[in-house]
Coordinates of C-alpha atoms and ligand atoms in Angstrom, one line a residue:
M1 CA 0.0 0.1 0.0
T2 CA 2.8 2.5 0.9
E3 CA 4.5 1.9 -2.4
A4 CA 1.4 2.3 -4.4
A5 CA 0.5 5.5 -2.5
G6 CA 4.0 6.8 -3.0
R7 CA 3.9 6.1 -6.8
L8 CA 0.5 7.9 -7.0
S9 CA 1.8 10.9 -5.1
A10 CA 4.3 11.4 -7.8
C11 CA 1.7 11.4 -10.5
R12 CA 0.3 14.8 -11.8
R13 CA -2.5 13.5 -14.0
I14 CA -4.5 10.9 -12.2
V15 CA -7.8 9.7 -13.7
V16 CA -10.2 7.8 -11.5
F17 CA -12.5 5.3 -13.0
T18 CA -15.4 4.3 -10.9
G19 CA -18.3 1.8 -10.9
A20 CA -21.1 0.8 -8.6
G21 CA -18.6 -0.4 -5.9
V22 CA -17.6 3.2 -5.0
S23 CA -21.1 3.9 -4.0
A24 CA -21.9 0.6 -2.3
E25 CA -20.9 1.9 1.2
S26 CA -23.2 4.9 0.6
G27 CA -26.0 2.5 0.5
I28 CA -26.5 2.1 -3.3
P29 CA -26.5 -1.6 -4.2
T30 CA -24.2 -2.7 -6.9
F31 CA -25.7 -4.4 -10.0
R32 CA -24.1 -7.8 -10.0
G33 CA -23.1 -10.2 -7.3
E34 CA -24.8 -11.0 -4.0
G35 CA -27.2 -8.4 -2.9
G36 CA -27.0 -6.7 -6.3
I37 CA -30.0 -4.9 -7.9
W38 CA -30.2 -7.7 -10.5
E39 CA -30.7 -10.4 -7.9
K40 CA -34.1 -8.7 -7.6
Y41 CA -34.7 -7.2 -11.0
D42 CA -33.9 -9.2 -14.1
P43 CA -31.5 -7.1 -16.3
D44 CA -32.9 -8.6 -19.4
V45 CA -36.1 -6.8 -18.4
F46 CA -35.0 -3.9 -16.3
G47 CA -31.7 -3.1 -18.1
N48 CA -33.3 -2.0 -21.4
I49 CA -36.1 0.4 -22.6
P50 CA -38.1 -2.3 -24.5
G51 CA -38.1 -4.6 -21.4
L52 CA -39.2 -1.7 -19.2
G53 CA -42.0 -0.7 -21.6
Q54 CA -43.2 -4.4 -21.5
V55 CA -43.2 -4.4 -17.7
W56 CA -45.1 -1.2 -17.6
L57 CA -47.9 -2.7 -19.7
T58 CA -48.0 -6.3 -18.2
Q59 CA -46.8 -5.9 -14.6
P60 CA -47.0 -2.2 -13.6
Q61 CA -46.7 -3.2 -9.9
R62 CA -43.2 -4.6 -10.7
L63 CA -42.3 -1.3 -12.3
L64 CA -43.7 0.6 -9.4
D65 CA -41.5 -1.5 -7.0
F66 CA -38.5 -0.8 -9.2
I67 CA -39.0 3.0 -9.3
T68 CA -39.8 3.1 -5.6
D69 CA -36.8 1.2 -4.7
A70 CA -34.5 3.4 -6.9
L71 CA -35.9 6.6 -5.4
D72 CA -35.7 5.4 -1.8
T73 CA -32.1 4.4 -2.4
F74 CA -30.9 7.4 -4.3
L75 CA -32.6 9.9 -2.0
A76 CA -31.0 8.4 1.1
A77 CA -27.4 8.0 -0.3
Q78 CA -24.6 10.3 1.0
P79 CA -21.0 10.5 -0.3
N80 CA -18.7 8.2 1.5
A81 CA -14.9 8.6 2.3
A82 CA -13.9 7.5 -1.1
H83 CA -16.1 10.2 -2.9
L84 CA -14.8 12.8 -0.3
V85 CA -11.1 12.0 -0.6
I86 CA -11.3 11.9 -4.5
G87 CA -12.9 15.4 -4.3
K88 CA -10.2 16.8 -2.1
A89 CA -7.5 15.3 -4.2
E90 CA -9.0 17.0 -7.3
A91 CA -9.2 20.3 -5.5
A92 CA -5.4 19.9 -4.5
G93 CA -4.6 19.4 -8.2
R94 CA -3.7 15.8 -7.9
I95 CA -6.6 14.3 -9.9
R96 CA -7.6 15.5 -13.5
A97 CA -10.9 13.8 -13.8
V98 CA -13.3 11.2 -12.5
V99 CA -14.7 9.0 -15.3
T100 CA -17.7 7.1 -13.7
Q101 CA -20.3 4.5 -14.8
N102 CA -22.5 5.5 -12.1
V103 CA -25.7 7.5 -12.5
D104 CA -25.7 8.9 -8.9
D105 CA -24.4 12.4 -8.0
L106 CA -22.1 11.3 -5.2
H107 CA -18.8 12.3 -6.9
E108 CA -20.2 15.7 -7.4
R109 CA -21.5 16.0 -3.9
G110 CA -18.1 14.6 -2.7
G111 CA -16.5 17.7 -4.2
T112 CA -15.3 16.6 -7.6
R113 CA -15.8 19.1 -10.4
T114 CA -14.8 17.2 -13.4
V115 CA -16.9 14.2 -13.7
F116 CA -17.5 12.3 -17.0
K117 CA -20.7 10.3 -16.6
L118 CA -20.5 7.5 -19.2
H119 CA -23.8 6.0 -18.4
G120 CA -25.8 9.3 -17.8
D121 CA -27.4 10.8 -15.0
L122 CA -30.4 9.9 -13.0
Y123 CA -31.0 13.6 -12.0
T124 CA -31.4 14.6 -15.5
L125 CA -34.6 14.1 -17.6
R126 CA -34.7 14.0 -21.4
C127 CA -37.9 14.8 -23.4
L128 CA -38.9 12.0 -25.6
R129 CA -40.6 14.6 -28.0
C130 CA -38.3 17.4 -28.4
G131 CA -35.0 16.0 -26.9
R132 CA -34.4 18.8 -24.4
S133 CA -32.8 17.9 -21.1
G134 CA -33.8 19.3 -17.7
P135 CA -32.9 18.7 -14.0
L136 CA -34.8 16.2 -11.9
D137 CA -34.2 17.9 -8.5
R138 CA -34.4 16.1 -5.2
G139 CA -37.5 17.8 -4.2
R140 CA -39.4 16.5 -7.3
M141 CA -38.1 13.0 -6.7
E142 CA -39.3 13.1 -3.1
R143 CA -42.8 14.2 -4.4
I144 CA -42.9 11.4 -6.9
R145 CA -41.8 8.9 -4.3
D146 CA -44.5 10.2 -1.9
Q147 CA -47.2 9.8 -4.5
L148 CA -46.1 6.2 -5.2
D149 CA -45.9 5.3 -1.6
G150 CA -48.3 2.7 -0.4
M151 CA -50.0 2.5 -3.7
R152 CA -51.3 -1.0 -4.1
S153 CA -54.6 -0.7 -5.7
G154 CA -54.9 -2.8 -8.8
R155 CA -53.3 -2.9 -12.3
L156 CA -55.4 -0.3 -13.9
A157 CA -55.1 2.2 -11.1
I158 CA -51.3 1.8 -11.1
L159 CA -51.1 2.2 -14.8
K160 CA -53.1 5.4 -14.5
K161 CA -51.0 6.7 -11.5
L162 CA -47.7 5.9 -13.4
W163 CA -49.0 7.9 -16.3
E164 CA -49.9 10.8 -14.2
I165 CA -46.7 11.1 -12.3
M166 CA -44.4 10.7 -15.2
P167 CA -42.5 14.1 -15.3
R168 CA -43.3 16.2 -18.4
C169 CA -41.0 18.4 -20.4
G170 CA -41.1 22.1 -19.3
E171 CA -40.9 23.2 -22.9
C172 CA -43.4 21.0 -24.8
E173 CA -45.2 18.9 -22.2
G174 CA -43.8 15.8 -23.9
L175 CA -43.1 12.7 -21.7
T176 CA -39.6 12.4 -20.3
R177 CA -37.3 9.7 -19.4
P178 CA -34.2 9.6 -17.1
D179 CA -31.0 10.5 -19.0
V180 CA -29.5 7.1 -18.2
V181 CA -27.9 4.7 -20.7
F182 CA -29.6 1.4 -21.0
F183 CA -28.3 -1.7 -22.7
G184 CA -28.2 -1.3 -26.5
E185 CA -28.2 2.5 -26.3
S186 CA -25.3 4.7 -27.1
L187 CA -23.1 6.4 -24.6
P188 CA -23.1 10.2 -24.9
A189 CA -20.5 10.7 -27.6
N190 CA -18.9 13.9 -26.3
V191 CA -18.5 12.4 -22.8
L192 CA -17.0 9.3 -24.0
R193 CA -14.6 11.2 -26.2
Q194 CA -13.5 13.4 -23.4
A195 CA -13.1 10.4 -21.0
E196 CA -10.9 8.7 -23.7
E197 CA -8.8 11.9 -24.2
E198 CA -8.2 12.1 -20.4
T199 CA -7.4 8.5 -20.2
R200 CA -4.9 8.7 -23.1
S201 CA -3.0 11.5 -21.4
C202 CA -3.1 10.4 -17.7
D203 CA -0.1 9.2 -15.9
A204 CA -2.1 7.1 -13.5
F205 CA -5.3 5.3 -13.7
L206 CA -7.1 4.4 -10.5
I207 CA -10.0 1.8 -11.0
V208 CA -12.5 1.7 -8.2
G209 CA -15.3 -0.7 -7.7
T210 CA -16.2 -1.9 -11.2
S211 CA -16.6 -5.5 -12.5
G212 CA -15.3 -4.4 -15.9
V213 CA -17.8 -6.3 -18.0
V214 CA -19.8 -3.5 -19.6
Y215 CA -18.6 -2.1 -22.9
P216 CA -17.4 0.3 -24.2
A217 CA -16.5 1.6 -20.7
A218 CA -14.5 -1.6 -19.9
L219 CA -11.9 -0.7 -22.5
L220 CA -10.6 2.5 -20.7
P221 CA -8.3 0.7 -18.3
K222 CA -6.7 -1.0 -21.3
L223 CA -6.3 2.3 -23.1
A224 CA -4.6 3.8 -20.0
R225 CA -2.3 0.8 -19.8
S226 CA -1.4 0.8 -23.5
R227 CA -0.3 4.5 -23.1
G228 CA 2.0 3.6 -20.2
A229 CA 0.0 4.8 -17.3
L230 CA 0.3 3.4 -13.8
V231 CA -2.8 1.3 -13.2
V232 CA -4.1 0.7 -9.6
E233 CA -7.2 -1.1 -8.8
V234 CA -9.5 -1.2 -5.8
N235 CA -12.3 -3.8 -5.6
R236 CA -13.8 -6.1 -3.1
E237 CA -12.6 -9.0 -5.3
A238 CA -10.5 -9.9 -8.4
S239 CA -11.7 -8.5 -11.7
P240 CA -10.7 -8.6 -15.3
Y241 CA -8.3 -5.7 -14.5
T242 CA -6.4 -7.5 -11.6
E243 CA -3.8 -9.1 -13.9
M244 CA -3.1 -6.0 -16.0
S245 CA -2.8 -3.7 -12.9
D246 CA 0.4 -2.6 -11.3
F247 CA -1.2 -2.8 -7.9
S248 CA -4.5 -4.3 -6.8
F249 CA -6.2 -3.8 -3.3
F250 CA -9.1 -6.0 -2.3
G251 CA -11.4 -4.5 0.2
P252 CA -13.9 -1.6 0.7
A253 CA -13.2 1.5 -1.4
G254 CA -14.2 3.8 1.6
S255 CA -11.2 2.5 3.5
I256 CA -8.6 1.8 0.8
V257 CA -9.0 4.8 -1.4
P258 CA -8.2 7.3 1.5
E259 CA -5.1 5.3 2.2
L260 CA -4.0 5.5 -1.4
I261 CA -4.6 9.2 -2.0
P262 CA -4.1 10.7 1.5
E263 CA -5.1 14.3 1.9
S264 CA -1.7 15.8 2.3
P265 CA -0.7 17.4 -1.0
R266 CA 1.8 15.7 -3.2
P267 CA 5.5 16.9 -3.0
A268 CA 6.2 19.7 -5.7
Ligands
BJW301 C1 -16.8 -2.9 -4.4 C2 -17.4 -2.7 -3.3 C3 -16.8 -1.8 -2.3 C4 -18.6 -3.9 -4.4 N1 -15.6 -1.3 -2.5 N2 -15.5 -2.4 -4.6 C5 -21.3 -8.7 -26.2 C6 -19.9 -8.5 -25.9 C7 -19.4 -7.1 -25.7 C8 -20.4 -6.0 -25.6 C9 -21.7 -6.4 -25.8 C10 -22.2 -7.7 -26.0 N3 -23.6 -7.7 -26.2 C11 -24.0 -6.3 -26.0 C12 -22.8 -5.6 -25.8 C13 -22.8 -4.1 -25.4 C14 -23.3 -3.8 -24.1 C15 -22.4 -4.6 -23.1 O1 -21.3 -4.3 -22.6 N4 -22.9 -5.8 -22.6 C16 -22.2 -6.6 -21.8 C17 -22.9 -6.8 -20.3 C18 -22.0 -8.0 -22.4 N5 -23.1 -2.4 -23.8 C19 -24.1 -1.5 -24.2 O2 -25.1 -1.9 -24.6 C20 -23.7 -0.1 -24.1 N6 -24.0 0.6 -25.2 C21 -23.3 0.3 -26.4 O3 -22.5 -0.6 -26.5 O4 -23.8 1.1 -27.4 C22 -23.4 0.7 -28.7 C23 -24.4 -0.4 -29.2 C24 -25.7 0.0 -29.5 C25 -26.6 -0.9 -30.0 C26 -26.2 -2.3 -30.0 C27 -25.0 -2.7 -29.5 C28 -24.1 -1.8 -29.1 C29 -24.6 0.6 -22.9 C30 -24.2 0.1 -21.6 C31 -25.2 0.7 -20.6 C32 -25.0 0.1 -19.2 N7 -26.1 0.5 -18.4 C33 -26.1 0.1 -17.0 C34 -27.5 0.5 -16.3 C35 -28.7 -0.1 -16.8 C36 -29.9 0.5 -16.3 C37 -30.5 -0.1 -15.0 O5 -30.9 -1.3 -15.2 O6 -30.6 0.5 -14.0 O7 -25.1 0.6 -16.3 S1 -25.7 -1.7 -16.8 C38 -24.9 -1.5 -15.4 O8 -23.6 -2.0 -15.5 C39 -24.7 -0.1 -15.1 C40 -23.3 0.1 -14.6 O9 -22.9 1.5 -14.9 C41 -22.7 -1.0 -15.4 C42 -21.3 -1.4 -15.0 O10 -21.5 -2.0 -13.7 P1 -20.4 -1.8 -12.5 O11 -20.4 -0.3 -12.1 O12 -19.1 -2.3 -12.9 O13 -21.1 -2.5 -11.4 P2 -21.1 -4.0 -11.0 O14 -22.3 -4.3 -10.1 O15 -21.1 -4.9 -12.2 O16 -19.7 -4.3 -10.2 C43 -19.4 -3.7 -8.9 C44 -18.1 -4.0 -8.6 O17 -17.8 -3.3 -7.3 C45 -17.8 -5.5 -8.3 O18 -16.6 -5.8 -9.0 C46 -17.6 -5.6 -6.8 O19 -16.7 -6.6 -6.4 C47 -17.1 -4.2 -6.4 N8 -17.5 -3.7 -5.2 N9 -18.6 -3.3 -3.2 C48 -14.9 -1.7 -3.6 N10 -17.4 -1.5 -1.1
ZN302 ZN1 -39.9 18.6 -24.8

């Protein structure tokens, strides 16, 4: 650990690449593995738009449960020690950017300013009619959650309620959807391009809490490696990146990341 922290402290352009594991200690479950979201909600159904549309029509109660679970979880989550120390290291000029697959706002709330969100943002809505984007603020999320709470009154009533509470576009009143990237959808091209640029030019690439199985995001560590960056991995368990990493640390991100990038500024 001391050696990896020492090597990182000499780096001036660190890119941090994160997945669901960095937010696990904030109370947001990961997708895969024990206790993951997909133990409860089948990714073949809940991981893509056609699947979600089908659930809406045939099992609206399941969709209601999915939305309620998501709102409860995201509204309660707070940045943990990993998000906070990453934000402080960026402010101290040690980290260039965070590239995240997460749709939560915990890096931003942890103080990081440059966050490239490869899989979109749960707190942004996109209009299905005119394409404009707008914020989904926490107050609005709370109101939706309260409207859904305790609603168990038959399929048609649930369908009607879901239709009523779906947020509308402020410009054209069209239906909106969360600006999140589901399977089969393209990643935001400009975000991916900037993430690749940062990755190509970084001197260290710190991977935190991702299973590394979802593409094209999964290619970034390989890009960093091919450009000669120091690659350090933090995960609860071995991943596809373990073999190619210079250092791998297995344990909770909230304990390990603060040890790897301690708050004291790097030597000039
Ligand atoms: C801890 C910890 C702690 C736990 N501390 N660590 C065949 C081959 C290759 C590619 C494809 C293929 N078939 C289809 C594709 C493309 C597809 C893909 O990659 N699929 C693979 C799964 C096979 N990709 C796409 O579709 C992407 N788009 C695309 O490619 O566009 C072009 C295209 C268009 C049309 C057709 C084909 C291509 C889009 C990907 C979108 C991903 N979206 C999701 C959310 C879905 C919405 C929802 O259901 O809510 O994004 S999927 C999900 O996985 C989420 C995550 O961002 C992403 C990555 O997961 P992550 O973050 O790694 O989490 P986990 O749970 O997997 O892992 C957590 C890790 O943390 C674990 O390792 C733990 O050990 C660790 N951990 N606690 C430290 N405390
Ligand atoms: Zn609109």
